[in-house]
mmCIF file of C-alpha atoms in Angstrom:
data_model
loop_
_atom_site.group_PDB
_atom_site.id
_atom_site.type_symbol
_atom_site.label_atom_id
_atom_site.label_comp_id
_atom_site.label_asym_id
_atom_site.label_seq_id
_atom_site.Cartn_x
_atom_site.Cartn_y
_atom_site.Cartn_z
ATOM 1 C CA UNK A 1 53.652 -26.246 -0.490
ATOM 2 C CA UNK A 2 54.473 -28.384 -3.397
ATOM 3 C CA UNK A 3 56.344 -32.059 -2.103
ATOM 4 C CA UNK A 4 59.975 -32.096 -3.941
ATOM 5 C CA UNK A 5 60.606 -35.523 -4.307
ATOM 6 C CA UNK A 6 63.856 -36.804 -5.731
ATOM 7 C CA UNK A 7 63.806 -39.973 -7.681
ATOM 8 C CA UNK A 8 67.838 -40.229 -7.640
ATOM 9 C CA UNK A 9 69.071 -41.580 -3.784
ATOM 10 C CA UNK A 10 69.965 -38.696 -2.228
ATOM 11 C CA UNK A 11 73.702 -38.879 -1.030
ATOM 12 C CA UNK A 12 73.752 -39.259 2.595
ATOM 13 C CA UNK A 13 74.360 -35.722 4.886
ATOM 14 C CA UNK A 14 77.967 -35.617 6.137
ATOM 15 C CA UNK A 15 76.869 -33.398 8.973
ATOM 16 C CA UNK A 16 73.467 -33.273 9.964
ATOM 17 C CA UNK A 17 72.858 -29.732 10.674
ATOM 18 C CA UNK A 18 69.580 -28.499 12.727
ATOM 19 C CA UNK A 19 68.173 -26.393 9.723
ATOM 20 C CA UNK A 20 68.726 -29.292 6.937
ATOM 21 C CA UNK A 21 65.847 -31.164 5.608
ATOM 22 C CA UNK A 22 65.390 -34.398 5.010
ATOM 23 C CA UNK A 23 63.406 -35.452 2.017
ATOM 24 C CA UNK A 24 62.412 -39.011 1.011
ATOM 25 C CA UNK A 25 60.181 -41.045 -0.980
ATOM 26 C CA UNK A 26 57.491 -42.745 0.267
ATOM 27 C CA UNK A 27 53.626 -42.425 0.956
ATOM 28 C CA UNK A 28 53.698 -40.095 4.131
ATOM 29 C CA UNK A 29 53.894 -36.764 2.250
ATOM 30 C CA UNK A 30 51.313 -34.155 3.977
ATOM 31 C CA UNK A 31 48.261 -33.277 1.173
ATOM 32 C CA UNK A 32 49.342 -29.820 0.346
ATOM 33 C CA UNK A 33 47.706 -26.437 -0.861
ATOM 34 C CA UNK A 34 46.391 -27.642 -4.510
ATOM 35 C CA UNK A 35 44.285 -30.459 -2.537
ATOM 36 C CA UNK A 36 42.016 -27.793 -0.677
ATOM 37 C CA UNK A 37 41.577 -25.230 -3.758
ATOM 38 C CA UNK A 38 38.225 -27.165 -4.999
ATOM 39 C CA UNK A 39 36.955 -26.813 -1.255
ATOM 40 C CA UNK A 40 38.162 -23.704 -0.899
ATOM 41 C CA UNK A 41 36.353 -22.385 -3.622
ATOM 42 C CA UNK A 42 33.127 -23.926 -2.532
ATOM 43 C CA UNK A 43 33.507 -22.126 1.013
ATOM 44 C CA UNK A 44 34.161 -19.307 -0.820
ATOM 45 C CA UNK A 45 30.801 -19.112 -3.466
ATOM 46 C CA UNK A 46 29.320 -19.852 -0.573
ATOM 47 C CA UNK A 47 29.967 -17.127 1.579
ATOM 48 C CA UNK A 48 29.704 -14.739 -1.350
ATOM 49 C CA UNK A 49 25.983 -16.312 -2.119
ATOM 50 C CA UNK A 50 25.088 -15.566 1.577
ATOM 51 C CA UNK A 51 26.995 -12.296 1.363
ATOM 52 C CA UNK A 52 24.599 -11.004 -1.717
ATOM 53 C CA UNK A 53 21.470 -12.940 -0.335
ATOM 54 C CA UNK A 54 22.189 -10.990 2.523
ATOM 55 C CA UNK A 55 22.711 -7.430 0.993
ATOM 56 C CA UNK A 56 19.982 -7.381 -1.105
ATOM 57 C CA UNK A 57 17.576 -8.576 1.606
ATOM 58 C CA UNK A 58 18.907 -5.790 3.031
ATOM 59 C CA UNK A 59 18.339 -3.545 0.591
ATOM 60 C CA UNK A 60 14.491 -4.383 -0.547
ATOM 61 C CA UNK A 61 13.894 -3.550 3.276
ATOM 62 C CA UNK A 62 14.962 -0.884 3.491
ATOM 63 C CA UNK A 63 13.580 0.703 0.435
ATOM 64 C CA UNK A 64 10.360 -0.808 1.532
ATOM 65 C CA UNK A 65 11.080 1.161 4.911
ATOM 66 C CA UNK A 66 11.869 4.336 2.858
ATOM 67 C CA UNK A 67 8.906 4.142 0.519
ATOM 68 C CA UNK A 68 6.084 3.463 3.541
ATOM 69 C CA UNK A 69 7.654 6.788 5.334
ATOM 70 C CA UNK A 70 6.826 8.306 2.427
ATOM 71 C CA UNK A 71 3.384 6.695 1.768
ATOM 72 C CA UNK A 72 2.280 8.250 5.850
ATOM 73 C CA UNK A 73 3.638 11.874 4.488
ATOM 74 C CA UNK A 74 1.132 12.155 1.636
ATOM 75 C CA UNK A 75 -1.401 10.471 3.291
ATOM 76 C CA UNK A 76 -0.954 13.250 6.446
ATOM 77 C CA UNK A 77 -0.510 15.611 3.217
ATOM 78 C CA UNK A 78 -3.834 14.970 2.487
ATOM 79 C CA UNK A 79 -5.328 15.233 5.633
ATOM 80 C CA UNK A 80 -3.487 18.562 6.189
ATOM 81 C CA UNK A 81 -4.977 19.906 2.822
ATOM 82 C CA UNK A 82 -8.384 18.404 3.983
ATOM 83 C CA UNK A 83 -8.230 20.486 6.869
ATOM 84 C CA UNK A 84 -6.680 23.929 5.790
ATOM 85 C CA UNK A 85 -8.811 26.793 6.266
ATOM 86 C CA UNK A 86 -7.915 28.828 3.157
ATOM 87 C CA UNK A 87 -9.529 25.675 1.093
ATOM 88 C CA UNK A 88 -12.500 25.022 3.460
ATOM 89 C CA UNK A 89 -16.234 25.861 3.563
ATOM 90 C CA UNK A 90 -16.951 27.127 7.125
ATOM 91 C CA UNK A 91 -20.775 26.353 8.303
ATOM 92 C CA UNK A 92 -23.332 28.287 7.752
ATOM 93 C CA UNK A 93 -24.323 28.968 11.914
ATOM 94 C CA UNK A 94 -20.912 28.047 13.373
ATOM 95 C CA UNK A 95 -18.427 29.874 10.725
ATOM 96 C CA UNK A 96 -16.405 27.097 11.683
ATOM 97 C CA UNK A 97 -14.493 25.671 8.628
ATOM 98 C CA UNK A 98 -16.048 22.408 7.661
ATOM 99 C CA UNK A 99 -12.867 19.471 7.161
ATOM 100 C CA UNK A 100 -13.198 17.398 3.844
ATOM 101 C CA UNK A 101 -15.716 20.577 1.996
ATOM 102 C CA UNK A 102 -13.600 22.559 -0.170
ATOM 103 C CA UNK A 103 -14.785 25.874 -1.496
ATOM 104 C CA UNK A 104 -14.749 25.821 -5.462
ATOM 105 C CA UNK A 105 -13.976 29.480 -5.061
ATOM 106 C CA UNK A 106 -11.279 29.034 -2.447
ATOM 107 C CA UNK A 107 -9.223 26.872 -4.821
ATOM 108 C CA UNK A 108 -9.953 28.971 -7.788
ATOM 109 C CA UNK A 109 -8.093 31.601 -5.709
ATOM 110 C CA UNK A 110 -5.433 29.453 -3.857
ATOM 111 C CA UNK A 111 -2.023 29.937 -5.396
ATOM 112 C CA UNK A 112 1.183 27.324 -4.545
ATOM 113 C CA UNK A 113 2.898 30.102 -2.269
ATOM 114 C CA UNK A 114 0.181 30.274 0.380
ATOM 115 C CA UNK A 115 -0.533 26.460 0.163
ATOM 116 C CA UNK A 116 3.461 25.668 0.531
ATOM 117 C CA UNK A 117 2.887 28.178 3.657
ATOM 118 C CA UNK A 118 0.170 26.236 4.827
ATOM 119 C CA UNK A 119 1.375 22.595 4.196
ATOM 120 C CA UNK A 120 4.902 22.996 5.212
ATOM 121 C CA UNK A 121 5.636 19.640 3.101
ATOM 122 C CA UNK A 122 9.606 18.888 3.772
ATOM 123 C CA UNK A 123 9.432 16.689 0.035
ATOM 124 C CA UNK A 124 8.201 18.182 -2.876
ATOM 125 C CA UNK A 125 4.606 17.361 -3.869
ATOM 126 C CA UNK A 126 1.818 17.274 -6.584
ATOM 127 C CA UNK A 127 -1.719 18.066 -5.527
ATOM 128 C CA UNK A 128 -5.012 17.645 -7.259
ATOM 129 C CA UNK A 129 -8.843 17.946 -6.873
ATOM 130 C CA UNK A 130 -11.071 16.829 -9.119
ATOM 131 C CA UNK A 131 -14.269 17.285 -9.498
ATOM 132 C CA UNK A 132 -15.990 13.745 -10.262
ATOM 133 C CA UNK A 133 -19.148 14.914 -11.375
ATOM 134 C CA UNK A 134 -17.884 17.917 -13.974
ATOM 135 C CA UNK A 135 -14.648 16.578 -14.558
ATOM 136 C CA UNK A 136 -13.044 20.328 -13.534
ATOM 137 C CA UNK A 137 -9.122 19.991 -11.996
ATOM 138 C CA UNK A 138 -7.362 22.383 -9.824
ATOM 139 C CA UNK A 139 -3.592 21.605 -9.302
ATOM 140 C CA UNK A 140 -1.104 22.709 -7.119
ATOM 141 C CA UNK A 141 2.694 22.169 -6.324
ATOM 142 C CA UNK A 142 5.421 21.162 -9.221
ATOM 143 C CA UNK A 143 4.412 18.239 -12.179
ATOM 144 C CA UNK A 144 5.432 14.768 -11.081
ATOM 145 C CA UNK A 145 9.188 14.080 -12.677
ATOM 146 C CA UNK A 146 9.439 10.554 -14.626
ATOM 147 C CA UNK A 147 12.210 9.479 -13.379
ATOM 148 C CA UNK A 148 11.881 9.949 -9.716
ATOM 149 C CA UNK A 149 13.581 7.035 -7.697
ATOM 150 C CA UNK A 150 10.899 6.880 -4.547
ATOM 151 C CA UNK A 151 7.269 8.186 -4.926
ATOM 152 C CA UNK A 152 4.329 7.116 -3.036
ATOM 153 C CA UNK A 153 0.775 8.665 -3.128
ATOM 154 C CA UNK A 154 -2.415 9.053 -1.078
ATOM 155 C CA UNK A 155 -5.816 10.023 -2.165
ATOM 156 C CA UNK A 156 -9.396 10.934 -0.192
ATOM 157 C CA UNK A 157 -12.826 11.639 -0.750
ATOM 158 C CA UNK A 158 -14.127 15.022 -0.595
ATOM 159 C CA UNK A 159 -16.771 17.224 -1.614
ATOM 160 C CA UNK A 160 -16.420 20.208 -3.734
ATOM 161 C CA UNK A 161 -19.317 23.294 -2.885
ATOM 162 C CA UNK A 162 -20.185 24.754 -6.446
ATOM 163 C CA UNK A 163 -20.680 28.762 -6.646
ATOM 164 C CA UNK A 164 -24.343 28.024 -6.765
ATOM 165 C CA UNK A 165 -24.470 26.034 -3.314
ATOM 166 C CA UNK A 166 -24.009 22.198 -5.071
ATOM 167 C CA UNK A 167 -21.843 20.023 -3.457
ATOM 168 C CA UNK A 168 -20.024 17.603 -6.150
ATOM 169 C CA UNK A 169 -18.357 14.485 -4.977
ATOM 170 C CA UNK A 170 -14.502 15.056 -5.189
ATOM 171 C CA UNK A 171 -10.997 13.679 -4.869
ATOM 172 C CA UNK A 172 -8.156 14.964 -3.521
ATOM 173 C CA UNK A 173 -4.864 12.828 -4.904
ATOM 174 C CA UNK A 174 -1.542 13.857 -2.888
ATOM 175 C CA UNK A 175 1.558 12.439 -4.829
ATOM 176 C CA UNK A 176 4.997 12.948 -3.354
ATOM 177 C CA UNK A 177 8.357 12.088 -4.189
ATOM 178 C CA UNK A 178 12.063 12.352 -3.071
ATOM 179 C CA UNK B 1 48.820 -41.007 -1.659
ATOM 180 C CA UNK B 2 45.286 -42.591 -0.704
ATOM 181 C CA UNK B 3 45.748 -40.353 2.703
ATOM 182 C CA UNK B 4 46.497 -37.343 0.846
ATOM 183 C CA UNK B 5 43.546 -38.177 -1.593
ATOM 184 C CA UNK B 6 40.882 -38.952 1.648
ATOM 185 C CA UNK B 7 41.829 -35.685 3.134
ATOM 186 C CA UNK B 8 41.100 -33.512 0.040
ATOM 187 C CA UNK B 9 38.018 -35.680 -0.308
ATOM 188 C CA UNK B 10 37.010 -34.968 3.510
ATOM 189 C CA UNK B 11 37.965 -31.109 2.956
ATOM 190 C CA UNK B 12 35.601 -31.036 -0.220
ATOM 191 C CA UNK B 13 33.159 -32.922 1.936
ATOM 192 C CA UNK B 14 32.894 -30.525 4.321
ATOM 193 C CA UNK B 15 32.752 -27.179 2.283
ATOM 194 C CA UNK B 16 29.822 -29.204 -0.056
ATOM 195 C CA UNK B 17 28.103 -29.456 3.822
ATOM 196 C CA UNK B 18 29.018 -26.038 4.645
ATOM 197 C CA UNK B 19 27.216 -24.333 0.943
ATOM 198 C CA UNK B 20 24.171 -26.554 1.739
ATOM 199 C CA UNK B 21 24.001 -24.944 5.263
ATOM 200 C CA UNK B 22 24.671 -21.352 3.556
ATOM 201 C CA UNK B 23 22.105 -22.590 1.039
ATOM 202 C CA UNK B 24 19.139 -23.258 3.440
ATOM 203 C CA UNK B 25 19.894 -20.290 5.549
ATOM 204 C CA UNK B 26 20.036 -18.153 2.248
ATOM 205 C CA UNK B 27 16.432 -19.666 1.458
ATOM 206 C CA UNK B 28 15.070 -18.888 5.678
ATOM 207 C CA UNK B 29 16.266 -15.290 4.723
ATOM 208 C CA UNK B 30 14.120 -15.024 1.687
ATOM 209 C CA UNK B 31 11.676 -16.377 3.157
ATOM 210 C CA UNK B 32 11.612 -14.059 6.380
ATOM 211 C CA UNK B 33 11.875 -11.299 3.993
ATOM 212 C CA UNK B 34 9.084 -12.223 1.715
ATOM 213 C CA UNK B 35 6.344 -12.684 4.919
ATOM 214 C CA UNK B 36 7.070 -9.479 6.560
ATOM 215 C CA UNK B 37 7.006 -7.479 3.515
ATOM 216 C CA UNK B 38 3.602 -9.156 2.714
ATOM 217 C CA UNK B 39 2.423 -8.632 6.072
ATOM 218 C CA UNK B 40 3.483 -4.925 6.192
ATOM 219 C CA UNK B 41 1.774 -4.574 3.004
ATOM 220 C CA UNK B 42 -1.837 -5.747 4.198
ATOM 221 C CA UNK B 43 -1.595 -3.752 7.360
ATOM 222 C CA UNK B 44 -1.208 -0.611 5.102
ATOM 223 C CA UNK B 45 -3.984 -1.891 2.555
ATOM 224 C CA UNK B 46 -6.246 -2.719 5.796
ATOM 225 C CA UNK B 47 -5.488 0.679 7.474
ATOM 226 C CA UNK B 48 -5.766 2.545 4.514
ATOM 227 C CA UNK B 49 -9.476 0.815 3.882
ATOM 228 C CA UNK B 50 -10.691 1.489 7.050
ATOM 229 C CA UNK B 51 -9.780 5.389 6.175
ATOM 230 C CA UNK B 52 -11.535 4.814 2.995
ATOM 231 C CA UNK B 53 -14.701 3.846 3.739
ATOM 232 C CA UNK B 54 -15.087 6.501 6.483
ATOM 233 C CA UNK B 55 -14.048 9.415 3.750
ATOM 234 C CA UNK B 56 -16.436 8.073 1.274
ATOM 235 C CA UNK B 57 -19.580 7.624 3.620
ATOM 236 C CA UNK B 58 -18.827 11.190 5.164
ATOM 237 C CA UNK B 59 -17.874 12.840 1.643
ATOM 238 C CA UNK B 60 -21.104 10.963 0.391
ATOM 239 C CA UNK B 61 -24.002 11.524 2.814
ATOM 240 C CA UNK B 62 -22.725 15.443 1.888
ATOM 241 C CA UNK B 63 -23.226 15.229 -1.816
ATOM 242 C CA UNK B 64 -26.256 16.784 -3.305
ATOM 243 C CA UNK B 65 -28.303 14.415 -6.061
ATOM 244 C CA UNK B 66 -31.284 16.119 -8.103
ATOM 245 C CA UNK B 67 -33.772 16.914 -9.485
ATOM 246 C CA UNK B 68 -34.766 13.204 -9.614
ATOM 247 C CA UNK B 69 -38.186 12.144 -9.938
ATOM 248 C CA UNK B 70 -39.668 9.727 -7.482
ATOM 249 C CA UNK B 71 -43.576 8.857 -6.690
ATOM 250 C CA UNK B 72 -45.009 8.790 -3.068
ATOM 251 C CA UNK B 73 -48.423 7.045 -2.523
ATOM 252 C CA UNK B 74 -49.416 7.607 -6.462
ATOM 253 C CA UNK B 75 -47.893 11.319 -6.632
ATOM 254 C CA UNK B 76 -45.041 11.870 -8.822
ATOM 255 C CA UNK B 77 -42.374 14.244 -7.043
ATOM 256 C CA UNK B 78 -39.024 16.004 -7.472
ATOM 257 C CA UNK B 79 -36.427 15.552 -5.160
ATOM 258 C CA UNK B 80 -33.293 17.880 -4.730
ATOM 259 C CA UNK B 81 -31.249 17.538 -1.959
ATOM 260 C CA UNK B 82 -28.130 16.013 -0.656
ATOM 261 C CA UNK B 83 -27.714 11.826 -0.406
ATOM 262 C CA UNK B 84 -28.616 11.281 3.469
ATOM 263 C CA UNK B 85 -31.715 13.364 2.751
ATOM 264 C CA UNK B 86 -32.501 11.194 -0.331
ATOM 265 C CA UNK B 87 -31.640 8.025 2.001
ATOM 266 C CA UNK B 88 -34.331 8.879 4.391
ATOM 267 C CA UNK B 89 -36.454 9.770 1.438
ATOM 268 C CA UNK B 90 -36.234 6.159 0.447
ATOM 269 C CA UNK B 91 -36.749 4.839 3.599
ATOM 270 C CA UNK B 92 -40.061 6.681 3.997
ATOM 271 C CA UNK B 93 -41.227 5.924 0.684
ATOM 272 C CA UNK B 94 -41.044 1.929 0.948
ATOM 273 C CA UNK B 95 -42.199 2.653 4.101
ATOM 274 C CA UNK B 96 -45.490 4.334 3.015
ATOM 275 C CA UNK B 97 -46.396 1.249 0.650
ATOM 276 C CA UNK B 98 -45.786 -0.715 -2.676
ATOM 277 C CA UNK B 99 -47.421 2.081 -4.797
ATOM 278 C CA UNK B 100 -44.244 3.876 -4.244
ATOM 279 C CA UNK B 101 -41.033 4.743 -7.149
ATOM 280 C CA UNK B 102 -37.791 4.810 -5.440
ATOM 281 C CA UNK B 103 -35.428 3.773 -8.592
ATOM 282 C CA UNK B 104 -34.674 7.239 -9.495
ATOM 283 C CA UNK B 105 -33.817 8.330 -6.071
ATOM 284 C CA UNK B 106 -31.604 4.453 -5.507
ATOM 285 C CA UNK B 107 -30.213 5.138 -8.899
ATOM 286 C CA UNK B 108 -28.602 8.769 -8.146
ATOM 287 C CA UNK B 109 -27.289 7.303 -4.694
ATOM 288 C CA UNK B 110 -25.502 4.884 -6.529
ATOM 289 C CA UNK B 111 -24.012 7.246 -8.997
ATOM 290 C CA UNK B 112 -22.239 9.264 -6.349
ATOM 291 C CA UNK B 113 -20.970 6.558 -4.226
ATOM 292 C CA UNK B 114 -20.073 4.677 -7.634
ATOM 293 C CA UNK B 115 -18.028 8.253 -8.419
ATOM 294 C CA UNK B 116 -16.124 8.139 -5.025
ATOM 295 C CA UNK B 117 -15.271 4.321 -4.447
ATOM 296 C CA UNK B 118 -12.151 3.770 -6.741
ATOM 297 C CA UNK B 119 -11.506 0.070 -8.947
ATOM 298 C CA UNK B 120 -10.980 -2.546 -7.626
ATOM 299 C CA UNK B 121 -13.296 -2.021 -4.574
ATOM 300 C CA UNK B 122 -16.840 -2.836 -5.136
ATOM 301 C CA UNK B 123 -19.166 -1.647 -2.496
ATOM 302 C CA UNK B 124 -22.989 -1.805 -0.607
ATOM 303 C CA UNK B 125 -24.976 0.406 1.142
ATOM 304 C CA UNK B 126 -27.740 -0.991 3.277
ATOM 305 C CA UNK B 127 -30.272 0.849 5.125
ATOM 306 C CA UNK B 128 -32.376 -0.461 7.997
ATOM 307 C CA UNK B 129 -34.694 1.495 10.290
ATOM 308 C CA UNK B 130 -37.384 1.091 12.776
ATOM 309 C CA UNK B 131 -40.646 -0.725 11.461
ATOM 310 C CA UNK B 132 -39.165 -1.340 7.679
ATOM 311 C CA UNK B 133 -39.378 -4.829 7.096
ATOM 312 C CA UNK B 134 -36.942 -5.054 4.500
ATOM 313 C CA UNK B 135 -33.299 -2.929 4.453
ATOM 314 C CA UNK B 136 -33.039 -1.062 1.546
ATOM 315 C CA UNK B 137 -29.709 -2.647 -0.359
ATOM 316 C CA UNK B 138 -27.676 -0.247 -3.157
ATOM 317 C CA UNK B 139 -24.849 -1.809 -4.577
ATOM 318 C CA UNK B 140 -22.391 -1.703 -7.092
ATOM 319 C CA UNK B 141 -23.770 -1.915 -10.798
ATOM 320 C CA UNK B 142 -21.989 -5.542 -11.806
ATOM 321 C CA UNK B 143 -21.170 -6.470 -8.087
ATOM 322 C CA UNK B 144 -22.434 -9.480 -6.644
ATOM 323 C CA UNK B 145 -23.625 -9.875 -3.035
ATOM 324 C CA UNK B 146 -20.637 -9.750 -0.808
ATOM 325 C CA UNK B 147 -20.424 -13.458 0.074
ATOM 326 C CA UNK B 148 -19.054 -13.865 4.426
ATOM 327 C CA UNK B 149 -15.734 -13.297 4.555
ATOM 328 C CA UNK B 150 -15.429 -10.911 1.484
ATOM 329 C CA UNK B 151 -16.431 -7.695 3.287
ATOM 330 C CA UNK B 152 -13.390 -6.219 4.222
ATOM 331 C CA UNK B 153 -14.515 -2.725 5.766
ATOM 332 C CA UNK B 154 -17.489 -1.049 7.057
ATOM 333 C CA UNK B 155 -18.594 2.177 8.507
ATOM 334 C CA UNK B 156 -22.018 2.900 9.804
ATOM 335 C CA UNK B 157 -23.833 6.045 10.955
ATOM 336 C CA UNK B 158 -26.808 6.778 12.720
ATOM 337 C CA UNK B 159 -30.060 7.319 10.327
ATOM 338 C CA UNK B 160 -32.933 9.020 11.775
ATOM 339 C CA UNK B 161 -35.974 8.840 9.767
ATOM 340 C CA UNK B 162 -39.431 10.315 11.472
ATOM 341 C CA UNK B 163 -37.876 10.219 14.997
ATOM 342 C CA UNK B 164 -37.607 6.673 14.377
ATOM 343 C CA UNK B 165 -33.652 5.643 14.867
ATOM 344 C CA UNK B 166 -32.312 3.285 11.878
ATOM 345 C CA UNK B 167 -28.630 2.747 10.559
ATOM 346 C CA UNK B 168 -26.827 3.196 7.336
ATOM 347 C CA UNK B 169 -23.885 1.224 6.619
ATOM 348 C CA UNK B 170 -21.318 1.386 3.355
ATOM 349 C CA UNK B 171 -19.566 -2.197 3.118
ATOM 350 C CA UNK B 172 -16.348 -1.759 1.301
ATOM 351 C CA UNK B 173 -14.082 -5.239 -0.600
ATOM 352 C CA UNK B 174 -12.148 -5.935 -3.232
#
């Protein structure tokens, strides 16, 4: 509220009614609204600094939280894939399929249908195992998009049994995205 | 007047109080951030190490090396077989004497481990076993010795070499 002061002498009331106001001119006027803007407006950056502070705090957290959910699923990806009979060697007394040896003519035959079937991956996926020693690939599940917003990947050793019994160091890289 | 003026002052006073207060918490909150995302992050680097060097010594000790030549007590062999088999191999070999060649056999180790551990990690496989007087030490082409304190990750397994029990261990850091 803005003080109206008059600089004329006001004429004196005839009838001093309980609703009339009485103005006068002296040093007793009340600061009004116009004093507290500059405060006001440093209350309010404030709060609005704390507000974004806040929200992006917020935010990188819970993308971090987001992107580590995804990191376990391809890492248990892996270990799934590392473990899946159609891929494995089994051993040569027990029959029993051997985890982390993949059969070179398994994956030759593997096709993404019956690994999909196996993995049961909720997110799609990119798979690849490479041969270290030859160089040779064999990939599975849809081509990593550019542009994906959250992707997180895992990787393992492994070895790779050759047609001709030779076991080749190997890799198996799981990426996955959402 | 002057009241009026002390009273904005004391107002402005405050709020300049209250956006250093908003200031310093808005600095605690980065900082709270910051250490538990770098915290969560060296759990999941440690964890995933530790998986790491297991996959790589049991991938590894599977892998087959050969032919390489090698010379036992003046005798130049050929050696085909997979990398534990070559490991004991060695361990025989210095075992038998000086007038033994083990570089071929050290140097196709170190190819497939070098093939499975991934930049930046530099690694070390040391053998020891009954009655050798000196472990047998393959590292990384360019690393260093791993100083105490750099080793970040190890996994050992049994080595059995002529009944005699030994150990082979794969030391893993960045």
């Amino acid at each position: 509220m803005t003080p109206v002061v008059h600089r004329s002498p006001l004429p004196a009331p005839r009838s001093p009614s309980p609703t009339a106001c009485t103005l006068r001119r002296d040093n007793r006027a009340v600061g009004g609204f116009f004093e507290e803007i500059p405060a006001f407006v440093v209350v309010v950056l404030s709060v609005s600094l704390f507000m974004v502070a806040a929200g992006t705090t917020i935010g990188i957290m819970g993308d971090d939280g987001e992107l580590s959910g995804l990191q376990d699923r391809s890492a248990r990806l892996c270990r799934a894939f590392l473990s899946c009979e159609a891929v494995l060697e089994r051993g040569a007394l027990s029959q029993e399929p051997l985890a982390g040896r993949l059969d070179a003519g398994k994956l030759d035959r593997l096709n993404d249908t019956a690994l999909r079937g196996e993995l049961n991956s909720p997110h799609p996926y990119n798979l690849t195992v490479r041969d270290l020693s030859s160089g040779r690939e064999w990939t599975f599940g849809r081509p990593v998009p550019d542009g994906a917003p959250l992707k997180a990947s895992a990787a393992s050793a492994a070895v790779v049994e050759l047609d001709d019994g030779r076991r080749d160091p190997a890799r198996v890289e799981v990426v996955v995205w959402r | 007047m002057l009241r009026r003026r002390r009273r904005g002052l004391s107002a402005l006073f405050d709020a300049v109080l209250f956006f250093t207060i908003i200031l310093a918490a808005t600095g605690a909150l980065f900082w709270w951030a910051s250490a538990a995302r770098a915290g969560a992050t060296a759990d999941i680097a440690t964890r995933d190490l530790g998986r790491a060097a297991a996959d790589i010594q049991s991938a590894a000790l599977e892998c087959t090396v050969g032919p390489v030549d090698y010379s036992l007590g003046g005798r130049s062999l050929l050696f085909t077989g997979t990398v534990c088999e070559c490991l004991a191999l060695i361990v025989r070999c210095r075992s038998a004497g000086p007038d033994s060649g083990t570089a071929g056999l050290e140097g196709a180790v170190r190819r497939i481990y070098a093939l499975l551990v991934e930049e930046p990690l530099r690694f070390e496989v040391r053998a020891s076993a009954e009655g050798l007087v000196q472990d047998i030490v393959i590292s990384d082409e360019g690393a260093g010795p791993g100083g105490p304190g750099e080793v970040r990750w190890t996994c050992s397994v049994p080595l059995v070499v002529n009944g005699l029990e030994g150990e082979l261990a794969l030391h893993l850091w960045r």
